[in-house]
Coordinates of C-alpha atoms and ligand atoms in Angstrom, one line a residue:
M1350 CA -10.6 16.0 15.3
E1351 CA -14.3 15.9 16.2
L1352 CA -15.6 12.4 16.8
P1353 CA -19.1 11.4 15.5
S1354 CA -21.1 10.2 18.5
L1355 CA -24.8 10.2 17.5
L1356 CA -27.0 8.0 15.3
F1357 CA -27.5 9.4 11.8
V1358 CA -31.3 9.2 11.0
D1359 CA -33.4 11.1 8.5
G1360 CA -30.4 13.2 7.4
S1361 CA -29.2 14.4 10.8
P1362 CA -27.5 13.2 13.9
R1363 CA -29.6 12.3 16.9
P1364 CA -29.2 10.5 20.2
A1365 CA -30.7 7.0 20.8
S1366 CA -34.4 7.1 21.7
D1367 CA -33.5 5.5 25.1
A1368 CA -30.3 7.6 25.4
R1369 CA -28.1 4.5 25.6
T1370 CA -24.4 4.7 24.5
T1371 CA -21.5 2.4 23.9
A1372 CA -18.0 3.1 25.3
L1373 CA -15.2 2.9 22.7
V1374 CA -11.8 1.8 23.8
N1375 CA -8.6 2.4 21.9
P1376 CA -7.0 -1.1 21.2
A1377 CA -3.5 0.3 21.2
T1378 CA -3.8 1.9 24.7
E1379 CA -6.7 0.1 26.3
L1380 CA -8.1 3.5 27.2
P1381 CA -11.7 4.6 26.7
F1382 CA -11.9 7.6 24.4
A1383 CA -15.5 8.1 23.4
H1384 CA -19.1 7.2 23.9
V1385 CA -21.3 6.6 20.8
A1386 CA -25.1 6.4 20.8
A1387 CA -26.4 2.8 20.7
A1388 CA -29.7 2.5 18.6
S1389 CA -32.8 0.9 20.1
A1390 CA -35.5 -1.1 18.3
A1391 CA -37.5 2.1 18.2
D1392 CA -34.6 3.8 16.4
V1393 CA -34.6 0.9 13.9
R1394 CA -38.3 1.4 13.1
A1395 CA -37.8 5.2 12.7
A1396 CA -34.8 4.7 10.4
V1397 CA -36.4 2.0 8.2
E1398 CA -39.6 4.1 7.9
S1399 CA -37.6 7.2 7.0
A1400 CA -35.5 5.2 4.4
H1401 CA -38.7 3.9 2.9
R1402 CA -40.2 7.4 2.6
A1403 CA -37.0 8.6 1.0
W1404 CA -37.1 5.7 -1.5
E1405 CA -40.8 6.3 -2.4
S1406 CA -40.6 10.0 -2.6
G1407 CA -37.8 10.4 -4.9
W1408 CA -34.6 8.4 -4.8
R1409 CA -35.9 5.4 -6.7
D1410 CA -37.2 7.6 -9.5
L1411 CA -34.3 10.0 -9.7
A1412 CA -32.9 10.4 -13.2
P1413 CA -29.8 8.1 -13.5
G1414 CA -27.6 10.9 -14.5
K1415 CA -28.5 12.8 -11.3
R1416 CA -27.8 9.7 -9.2
T1417 CA -24.4 9.4 -10.9
E1418 CA -23.6 13.0 -10.1
I1419 CA -24.5 12.7 -6.4
L1420 CA -22.5 9.4 -6.0
F1421 CA -19.5 11.1 -7.6
N1422 CA -19.8 14.0 -5.2
V1423 CA -19.8 11.5 -2.3
A1424 CA -16.6 9.9 -3.7
R1425 CA -15.0 13.3 -3.9
K1426 CA -16.0 14.2 -0.3
L1427 CA -14.6 10.8 0.9
R1428 CA -11.3 11.6 -0.9
E1429 CA -11.1 15.1 0.7
H1430 CA -11.6 13.5 4.1
A1431 CA -9.5 10.4 3.6
G1432 CA -7.0 11.4 6.3
E1433 CA -9.7 12.0 8.9
I1434 CA -11.4 8.7 8.0
A1435 CA -8.1 6.9 8.4
R1436 CA -7.4 8.5 11.8
L1437 CA -10.9 7.5 13.0
E1438 CA -10.4 3.9 11.9
M1439 CA -6.9 3.8 13.6
L1440 CA -8.3 5.1 16.9
N1441 CA -11.3 2.8 16.8
V1442 CA -9.9 -0.6 15.7
G1443 CA -6.1 -0.2 16.0
K1444 CA -5.5 -0.3 12.2
P1445 CA -2.1 0.8 11.1
I1446 CA -2.4 4.3 9.7
A1447 CA -0.9 3.6 6.3
E1448 CA -3.4 0.7 5.8
A1449 CA -6.3 2.8 7.1
R1450 CA -5.5 5.4 4.5
D1451 CA -5.5 2.8 1.7
E1452 CA -8.9 1.6 2.9
A1453 CA -10.3 5.1 2.9
G1454 CA -9.1 5.4 -0.7
L1455 CA -10.7 2.1 -1.5
G1456 CA -14.1 3.3 -0.1
A1457 CA -13.9 6.4 -2.4
R1458 CA -13.0 4.2 -5.4
V1459 CA -16.0 2.0 -4.7
F1460 CA -18.3 5.1 -4.9
E1461 CA -16.6 6.2 -8.1
Y1462 CA -17.1 2.7 -9.7
Y1463 CA -20.8 2.6 -8.8
A1464 CA -21.5 6.2 -9.7
G1465 CA -20.4 5.2 -13.2
A1466 CA -22.2 1.9 -13.1
V1467 CA -25.7 3.6 -12.7
T1468 CA -25.8 4.4 -16.5
K1469 CA -24.2 1.1 -17.6
F1470 CA -26.4 -1.4 -15.8
C1471 CA -28.9 -2.7 -18.4
G1472 CA -31.7 -5.0 -19.0
Q1473 CA -32.2 -7.2 -22.1
T1474 CA -34.6 -7.4 -25.0
I1475 CA -35.6 -11.0 -25.6
P1476 CA -36.9 -12.5 -28.9
V1477 CA -39.8 -14.5 -27.3
S1478 CA -41.3 -17.1 -29.5
R1479 CA -44.8 -15.6 -29.9
G1480 CA -43.4 -12.3 -31.3
G1481 CA -44.2 -8.9 -29.8
F1482 CA -41.7 -7.1 -27.7
D1483 CA -40.2 -8.5 -24.5
F1484 CA -37.7 -6.7 -22.3
T1485 CA -36.3 -6.8 -18.8
L1486 CA -36.0 -4.1 -16.2
R1487 CA -33.7 -4.1 -13.2
Q1488 CA -35.7 -2.4 -10.5
S1489 CA -34.7 -1.2 -7.0
M1490 CA -36.0 -3.1 -4.1
G1491 CA -36.7 -0.5 -1.4
V1492 CA -34.9 -0.5 1.9
V1493 CA -31.6 -2.4 2.2
A1494 CA -30.2 -3.2 5.6
A1495 CA -26.4 -3.4 5.4
I1496 CA -24.8 -5.1 8.5
V1497 CA -21.0 -4.9 8.6
P1498 CA -18.2 -6.2 10.8
W1499 CA -15.4 -4.5 12.6
N1500 CA -12.4 -5.8 10.7
F1501 CA -12.7 -3.6 7.6
P1502 CA -15.4 -1.2 8.8
F1503 CA -15.1 1.6 6.2
P1504 CA -14.5 -0.3 2.9
I1505 CA -17.2 -2.9 3.7
A1506 CA -19.7 -0.2 4.6
C1507 CA -18.9 1.5 1.2
W1508 CA -19.0 -1.7 -0.8
K1509 CA -22.5 -2.4 0.4
T1510 CA -23.9 1.1 0.5
A1511 CA -22.6 2.3 -2.9
P1512 CA -24.1 -0.4 -5.2
A1513 CA -27.3 -0.4 -3.2
L1514 CA -27.7 3.3 -3.6
A1515 CA -26.6 3.2 -7.3
A1516 CA -29.4 0.6 -8.0
G1517 CA -31.9 3.1 -6.5
N1518 CA -32.4 1.7 -3.0
C1519 CA -32.2 3.5 0.3
V1520 CA -29.9 2.0 3.0
V1521 CA -29.9 1.5 6.7
L1522 CA -26.3 0.8 7.6
K1523 CA -25.5 -1.0 10.9
P1524 CA -21.8 -0.9 11.8
A1525 CA -20.4 -3.4 14.4
S1526 CA -20.8 -2.0 17.9
L1527 CA -17.0 -2.0 18.3
S1528 CA -16.4 0.1 15.1
P1529 CA -19.1 2.8 14.5
L1530 CA -17.0 5.9 13.8
T1531 CA -16.2 5.7 10.0
A1532 CA -19.8 4.5 9.2
L1533 CA -21.1 7.6 11.0
K1534 CA -18.6 9.7 9.1
L1535 CA -19.8 8.2 5.8
G1536 CA -23.4 9.1 6.6
E1537 CA -22.4 12.7 7.5
L1538 CA -20.1 13.2 4.4
A1539 CA -22.6 11.5 2.0
H1540 CA -25.3 14.0 3.0
A1541 CA -22.9 16.9 2.9
A1542 CA -22.2 15.7 -0.7
G1543 CA -25.9 16.0 -1.7
L1544 CA -27.5 12.7 -0.7
P1545 CA -31.1 13.5 0.2
P1546 CA -32.1 13.1 3.8
G1547 CA -33.3 9.5 4.6
V1548 CA -31.5 7.9 1.7
L1549 CA -28.7 6.6 4.0
Q1550 CA -29.3 6.0 7.7
V1551 CA -26.5 4.9 10.1
L1552 CA -27.4 3.0 13.2
P1553 CA -24.6 1.9 15.5
G1554 CA -25.7 -0.6 18.1
G1555 CA -25.4 -4.1 19.3
G1556 CA -26.4 -6.8 16.9
A1557 CA -28.0 -8.8 19.7
S1558 CA -30.2 -5.8 20.6
I1559 CA -31.3 -4.4 17.3
G1560 CA -30.4 -7.2 14.8
D1561 CA -33.8 -8.9 15.0
A1562 CA -35.8 -5.6 14.7
L1563 CA -33.8 -4.7 11.6
V1564 CA -33.8 -8.0 9.8
T1565 CA -37.5 -8.8 10.4
H1566 CA -38.9 -5.3 9.6
P1567 CA -41.4 -5.8 6.8
L1568 CA -40.2 -2.8 4.9
V1569 CA -36.6 -4.2 4.7
R1570 CA -36.4 -5.9 1.4
K1571 CA -32.8 -7.1 1.4
V1572 CA -30.3 -7.7 4.1
S1573 CA -26.7 -7.6 3.0
F1574 CA -24.5 -9.0 5.8
T1575 CA -20.8 -9.5 6.3
G1576 CA -19.7 -11.2 9.5
S1577 CA -19.4 -14.6 11.1
T1578 CA -21.0 -17.7 9.7
E1579 CA -22.9 -18.2 13.0
I1580 CA -24.6 -14.8 12.8
G1581 CA -25.1 -15.2 9.1
R1582 CA -27.1 -18.4 9.7
R1583 CA -29.3 -16.6 12.2
I1584 CA -29.9 -13.7 9.8
M1585 CA -31.0 -16.1 7.1
E1586 CA -33.4 -17.9 9.4
L1587 CA -34.9 -14.6 10.5
A1588 CA -35.1 -13.3 6.9
A1589 CA -37.1 -16.4 5.9
R1590 CA -40.1 -15.1 7.8
N1591 CA -40.8 -12.3 5.2
L1592 CA -38.8 -14.0 2.4
T1593 CA -36.5 -11.0 2.7
R1594 CA -33.6 -11.3 0.3
V1595 CA -30.2 -11.9 1.8
S1596 CA -26.6 -11.9 0.8
L1597 CA -24.1 -13.2 3.2
E1598 CA -20.3 -12.8 3.3
L1599 CA -19.1 -15.0 6.1
G1600 CA -16.0 -16.7 7.5
G1601 CA -13.1 -18.4 5.9
K1602 CA -10.2 -20.8 6.3
S1603 CA -8.4 -20.2 3.1
P1604 CA -5.6 -22.4 1.7
N1605 CA -2.3 -21.0 0.3
I1606 CA -0.8 -23.7 -1.9
V1607 CA 2.9 -23.5 -3.0
F1608 CA 4.2 -26.0 -5.6
A1609 CA 7.9 -26.7 -5.9
D1610 CA 8.0 -25.3 -9.4
A1611 CA 6.8 -21.9 -8.2
D1612 CA 8.9 -18.9 -7.4
W1613 CA 8.7 -20.2 -3.9
Q1614 CA 11.1 -17.6 -2.5
R1615 CA 8.7 -14.8 -3.6
A1616 CA 5.8 -16.9 -2.1
A1617 CA 7.7 -17.2 1.2
D1618 CA 8.5 -13.5 1.3
S1619 CA 4.9 -12.3 0.6
S1620 CA 2.8 -15.0 2.3
P1621 CA 3.2 -13.8 5.9
M1622 CA 1.1 -10.7 5.0
S1623 CA -1.5 -12.9 3.3
V1624 CA -2.4 -14.2 6.8
F1625 CA -1.0 -11.6 9.3
A1626 CA -2.2 -8.4 7.6
N1627 CA -4.9 -6.7 9.7
T1628 CA -3.4 -8.8 12.6
G1629 CA -5.0 -11.8 11.0
Q1630 CA -8.5 -10.4 11.4
D1631 CA -9.3 -11.0 7.7
C1632 CA -11.9 -13.3 6.3
C1633 CA -9.5 -14.0 3.4
A1634 CA -6.5 -14.8 5.6
R1635 CA -4.6 -17.7 4.1
S1636 CA -4.3 -19.5 7.4
R1637 CA -3.7 -23.0 6.0
M1638 CA -0.5 -23.3 4.0
F1639 CA 0.3 -26.3 1.9
V1640 CA 3.9 -26.5 0.7
E1641 CA 5.3 -29.2 -1.6
R1642 CA 7.6 -31.4 0.4
S1643 CA 10.8 -30.9 -1.7
V1644 CA 10.8 -27.2 -0.9
Y1645 CA 9.1 -27.4 2.5
E1646 CA 12.1 -26.9 4.8
P1647 CA 13.8 -23.9 3.0
F1648 CA 10.3 -22.4 2.4
V1649 CA 9.4 -22.5 6.2
E1650 CA 12.8 -21.1 7.0
R1651 CA 12.3 -18.2 4.6
F1652 CA 8.7 -17.6 5.7
L1653 CA 9.8 -17.4 9.4
A1654 CA 12.5 -14.9 8.5
A1655 CA 10.0 -12.8 6.6
T1656 CA 7.6 -12.9 9.5
R1657 CA 10.3 -11.8 11.9
R1658 CA 10.8 -8.7 9.8
L1659 CA 7.2 -7.6 10.1
K1660 CA 6.9 -4.5 12.2
V1661 CA 4.4 -4.8 15.0
G1662 CA 3.7 -1.6 16.9
D1663 CA 1.9 1.6 17.4
P1664 CA -0.7 2.0 14.6
A1665 CA 0.0 5.8 14.5
D1666 CA 3.5 5.0 13.2
E1667 CA 3.7 5.2 9.4
T1668 CA 6.0 2.2 9.2
T1669 CA 3.8 -0.1 11.4
E1670 CA 2.6 -3.2 9.5
L1671 CA 0.7 -5.0 12.3
G1672 CA -1.3 -3.1 15.0
P1673 CA -3.1 -4.5 18.0
M1674 CA -6.1 -6.8 17.8
V1675 CA -9.5 -5.1 18.0
S1676 CA -10.5 -6.1 21.5
E1677 CA -9.3 -8.0 24.6
G1678 CA -12.0 -10.6 24.0
Q1679 CA -10.7 -11.2 20.4
R1680 CA -7.1 -11.6 21.6
A1681 CA -8.2 -14.0 24.4
S1682 CA -10.1 -16.1 21.8
V1683 CA -7.0 -16.4 19.6
E1684 CA -4.8 -17.2 22.6
E1685 CA -7.1 -20.1 23.5
Y1686 CA -6.5 -21.6 20.0
I1687 CA -2.7 -21.3 20.5
A1688 CA -3.0 -22.9 24.0
D1689 CA -5.0 -25.7 22.5
A1690 CA -2.4 -26.2 19.8
R1691 CA 0.4 -26.4 22.4
A1692 CA -1.6 -28.9 24.4
R1693 CA -1.9 -31.2 21.4
G1694 CA 1.9 -31.1 20.8
T1695 CA 1.8 -28.7 17.8
R1696 CA 5.2 -27.0 17.3
V1697 CA 4.9 -23.2 17.8
A1698 CA 7.8 -22.2 15.5
L1699 CA 7.4 -18.5 16.1
G1700 CA 5.3 -16.1 18.1
G1701 CA 2.4 -17.0 20.4
G1702 CA 3.2 -14.2 22.9
R1703 CA 2.3 -10.6 23.7
P1704 CA 4.9 -8.3 22.3
R1705 CA 3.8 -5.2 24.3
A1706 CA 2.6 -4.8 27.9
K1707 CA -0.2 -2.4 26.9
G1708 CA -2.5 -2.7 24.0
W1709 CA -4.2 -5.9 22.7
Y1710 CA -1.1 -7.0 20.7
L1711 CA -0.3 -10.5 19.7
E1712 CA 2.8 -11.8 17.9
P1713 CA 2.4 -13.3 14.5
T1714 CA 2.3 -17.0 15.2
V1715 CA 3.5 -19.9 13.0
L1716 CA 2.4 -23.5 13.8
L1717 CA 4.1 -26.6 12.3
D1718 CA 3.1 -30.3 12.7
V1719 CA -0.6 -29.5 13.0
G1720 CA -3.0 -32.4 13.0
K1721 CA -5.7 -32.1 10.3
D1722 CA -8.4 -32.7 12.9
D1723 CA -7.1 -30.0 15.2
R1724 CA -9.2 -26.9 15.9
C1725 CA -6.3 -24.7 14.6
W1726 CA -6.5 -26.4 11.3
R1727 CA -10.3 -26.6 10.9
E1728 CA -11.7 -23.5 12.5
E1729 CA -11.5 -19.8 11.6
I1730 CA -9.1 -18.3 14.3
F1731 CA -9.5 -14.7 13.1
G1732 CA -6.1 -13.7 14.5
P1733 CA -2.4 -13.8 13.5
V1734 CA -2.0 -17.6 13.3
V1735 CA -0.9 -19.7 10.4
A1736 CA -0.4 -23.5 10.1
I1737 CA 2.0 -24.8 7.5
V1738 CA 2.0 -28.4 6.3
P1739 CA 4.0 -30.3 3.6
F1740 CA 2.3 -32.2 0.8
D1741 CA 3.4 -34.9 -1.6
D1742 CA 0.8 -35.1 -4.3
E1743 CA -1.6 -32.7 -5.9
A1744 CA -4.7 -34.8 -5.6
T1745 CA -4.4 -35.6 -1.9
M1746 CA -3.5 -31.9 -1.2
L1747 CA -6.6 -30.7 -3.1
R1748 CA -8.8 -33.1 -1.2
E1749 CA -7.4 -31.7 2.1
A1750 CA -7.7 -28.1 0.9
N1751 CA -11.3 -28.7 0.1
D1752 CA -12.0 -30.6 3.3
S1753 CA -13.3 -27.5 5.1
P1754 CA -16.8 -26.1 5.6
Y1755 CA -15.5 -22.8 4.3
G1756 CA -14.7 -21.7 0.7
L1757 CA -13.9 -18.0 0.5
S1758 CA -10.5 -17.4 -0.8
G1759 CA -7.0 -18.9 -1.5
S1760 CA -3.8 -18.7 -3.4
V1761 CA -1.9 -21.1 -5.6
W1762 CA 1.8 -20.6 -6.5
T1763 CA 3.1 -22.4 -9.6
Q1764 CA 4.9 -21.5 -12.9
N1765 CA 3.1 -24.3 -14.7
I1766 CA 0.1 -22.8 -16.5
S1767 CA -1.8 -26.0 -16.8
R1768 CA -1.5 -26.7 -13.1
A1769 CA -2.5 -23.1 -12.3
L1770 CA -5.7 -23.5 -14.3
R1771 CA -6.4 -27.0 -13.1
V1772 CA -6.0 -26.1 -9.4
S1773 CA -7.9 -22.8 -9.8
R1774 CA -10.9 -24.8 -11.0
A1775 CA -10.5 -27.5 -8.3
V1776 CA -10.2 -25.3 -5.2
Q1777 CA -13.7 -24.8 -3.8
S1778 CA -13.7 -21.0 -3.1
G1779 CA -15.4 -17.9 -4.4
V1780 CA -12.1 -16.1 -5.2
L1781 CA -8.7 -17.5 -5.9
S1782 CA -5.3 -15.8 -6.6
V1783 CA -2.5 -17.2 -8.7
N1784 CA 1.1 -16.2 -7.8
C1785 CA -0.2 -13.4 -5.5
H1786 CA -2.6 -12.8 -2.7
N1787 CA -5.1 -10.2 -4.1
S1788 CA -8.6 -11.2 -3.3
V1789 CA -10.5 -8.0 -3.6
H1790 CA -11.0 -5.9 -6.8
V1791 CA -13.7 -3.2 -6.9
E1792 CA -14.7 -4.3 -10.4
A1793 CA -14.9 -8.1 -9.8
P1794 CA -17.3 -10.3 -7.8
F1795 CA -16.3 -11.2 -4.2
G1796 CA -18.0 -13.8 -2.1
G1797 CA -17.9 -17.4 -0.9
F1798 CA -18.8 -21.0 -1.6
K1799 CA -20.2 -23.3 1.1
T1800 CA -20.5 -21.8 4.6
S1801 CA -18.5 -18.8 3.5
G1802 CA -21.7 -17.2 2.2
L1803 CA -24.0 -16.6 -0.7
G1804 CA -24.4 -13.7 -3.1
R1805 CA -21.6 -11.4 -4.2
D1806 CA -20.3 -8.0 -3.2
L1807 CA -18.5 -5.7 -5.6
G1808 CA -18.5 -5.6 -9.4
M1809 CA -21.7 -5.7 -11.4
A1810 CA -22.7 -8.8 -9.5
A1811 CA -23.4 -6.6 -6.5
M1812 CA -25.7 -4.3 -8.5
E1813 CA -27.7 -7.4 -9.6
G1814 CA -28.0 -8.4 -6.0
Y1815 CA -29.6 -5.1 -5.1
T1816 CA -32.3 -5.2 -7.8
E1817 CA -35.4 -7.2 -8.6
L1818 CA -35.6 -8.5 -12.2
K1819 CA -38.8 -7.7 -14.0
N1820 CA -39.9 -9.0 -17.4
V1821 CA -42.3 -6.8 -19.5
Y1822 CA -44.1 -8.2 -22.6
V1823 CA -45.8 -5.9 -25.1
A1824 CA -48.1 -7.5 -27.6
D1825 CA -47.8 -6.5 -31.3
Ligands
NAD2540 P1 -20.2 -10.8 13.8 O1 -21.0 -11.8 13.0 O2 -20.1 -11.0 15.2 O3 -20.8 -9.3 13.5 C1 -21.0 -8.8 12.2 C2 -22.2 -7.8 12.3 O4 -23.4 -8.4 12.7 C3 -21.9 -6.7 13.4 O5 -22.4 -5.5 12.9 C4 -22.8 -7.2 14.5 O6 -23.2 -6.2 15.4 C5 -24.0 -7.8 13.8 N1 -24.8 -8.7 14.5 C6 -24.4 -9.5 15.6 N2 -25.5 -10.2 16.0 C7 -26.5 -9.9 15.2 C8 -27.8 -10.4 15.1 N3 -28.3 -11.3 16.0 N4 -28.6 -9.9 14.2 C9 -28.1 -9.0 13.3 N5 -26.9 -8.5 13.3 C10 -26.1 -9.0 14.2 O7 -18.8 -10.7 13.0 P2 -17.5 -9.8 13.4 O8 -16.9 -10.4 14.7 O9 -17.9 -8.4 13.5 O10 -16.6 -10.0 12.2 C11 -15.8 -11.1 12.0 C12 -16.4 -12.2 11.1 O11 -16.7 -11.5 9.9 C13 -15.4 -13.3 10.8 O12 -16.1 -14.5 10.8 C14 -15.0 -12.9 9.3 O13 -14.6 -14.0 8.6 C15 -16.3 -12.3 8.8 N6 -16.0 -11.5 7.6 C16 -16.3 -11.9 6.4 C17 -16.0 -11.1 5.3 C18 -16.4 -11.6 3.9 O14 -16.4 -10.8 3.0 N7 -16.7 -12.9 3.7 C19 -15.4 -9.9 5.4 C20 -15.0 -9.5 6.7 C21 -15.4 -10.3 7.8

């Protein structure tokens, strides 16, 4: 399998202007396996200017049917190459191969959805009081900078790129420096599928070295960012200079609430993967569990048993459920949280150790008796760590569930429909799941309340976010 190793600018691969590269290390083996070009500020300028030219000289005015056709071709190419995309992701970030294949399919599905959306995304006619004819247009913005993280590199790259292109924008995509491979593959395959040169540029590189140049470039009209709350804040501050539009998908510390009237056995069996999937490196991880006291003990016992059954191992093995963490630094940061919990007397009921000598593995870890002011309860750990606490009454539990700066996701388990509706309204989060853990649907809006972000990815809401709304009035 040939690995992409160059920037993708103006429709073709090229080295960085200053010839810098980043070494990639396989998280499962700790061995370096590739060097990838790392873009400079000069590359950012070249890419943004090329994207702007591509927008002005054709993409924004392309007939909607033609844009649909090209985006469907991209989706087809992605499906044809799904196996290769999955292998790249596995090598690059240690994602279990079966999961990586699902995520490759998700990326293709996103392109299919937005290919169809091009001709279904409409303005309005408005009966203004003075008569005449008033209508709205949804117009493309120009160059969109899409900045994505390393935990779901391919699907997030697709769910920013596809709606932005469908709405008639050109895109400069910046993958995280740890995970450039599938974004580069996306650029290559999209152009092979007929995307005109310049419409999608891919610039791997360090956020600290090219982030400012990208976010503050005056031709960038919108920055769509997914990553940490800290960097999201910085991007919003920088974007304020040119009043560049931003959408931010940021961190989370989501609750998983189990009432005694629920099918709590099913909740206990399925909840481990709601926090440990992707080795806990998931913005939607349900890392704070609230379990009603009358079922707390049997629930915890069953949850621990289900966690013990999870298969941690080589990401190339089809049956592996949890691979290594993405980097040594990420594992060290999670281990610090576990050490802090131990130092405060928190009970580590399971895990906390390294299951393998090589590779950045970490056992799924279950904390009990956590203090509500402890770092493990309040901060996003971004690793395989869950804290489970009992609760006695709904109102107190909801106050505690909402006592967080974050508000991204969450689950509630109950058989009582009134309670399900009441709690769904009360939890302060952008997405919520009842009797399951599904947070992401291609067709539905995804995003956060509070410091979990602003704006929405996916669904038609994302298309709105990639357009300016114009009102046109025609006198009689
Ligand atoms: P990160 O914020 O460190 O990096 C995200 C991206 O921003 C990377 O491409 C990085 O290179 C870039 N970046 C870094 N500094 C920058 C700067 N100064 N200017 C511009 N870009 C810069 O996040 P991460 O560690 O890659 O990802 C983990 C975080 O992402 C977690 O907090 C997680 O919750 C969040 N996340 C959120 C969602 C969501 O949809 N809400 C989804 C996935 C991940």
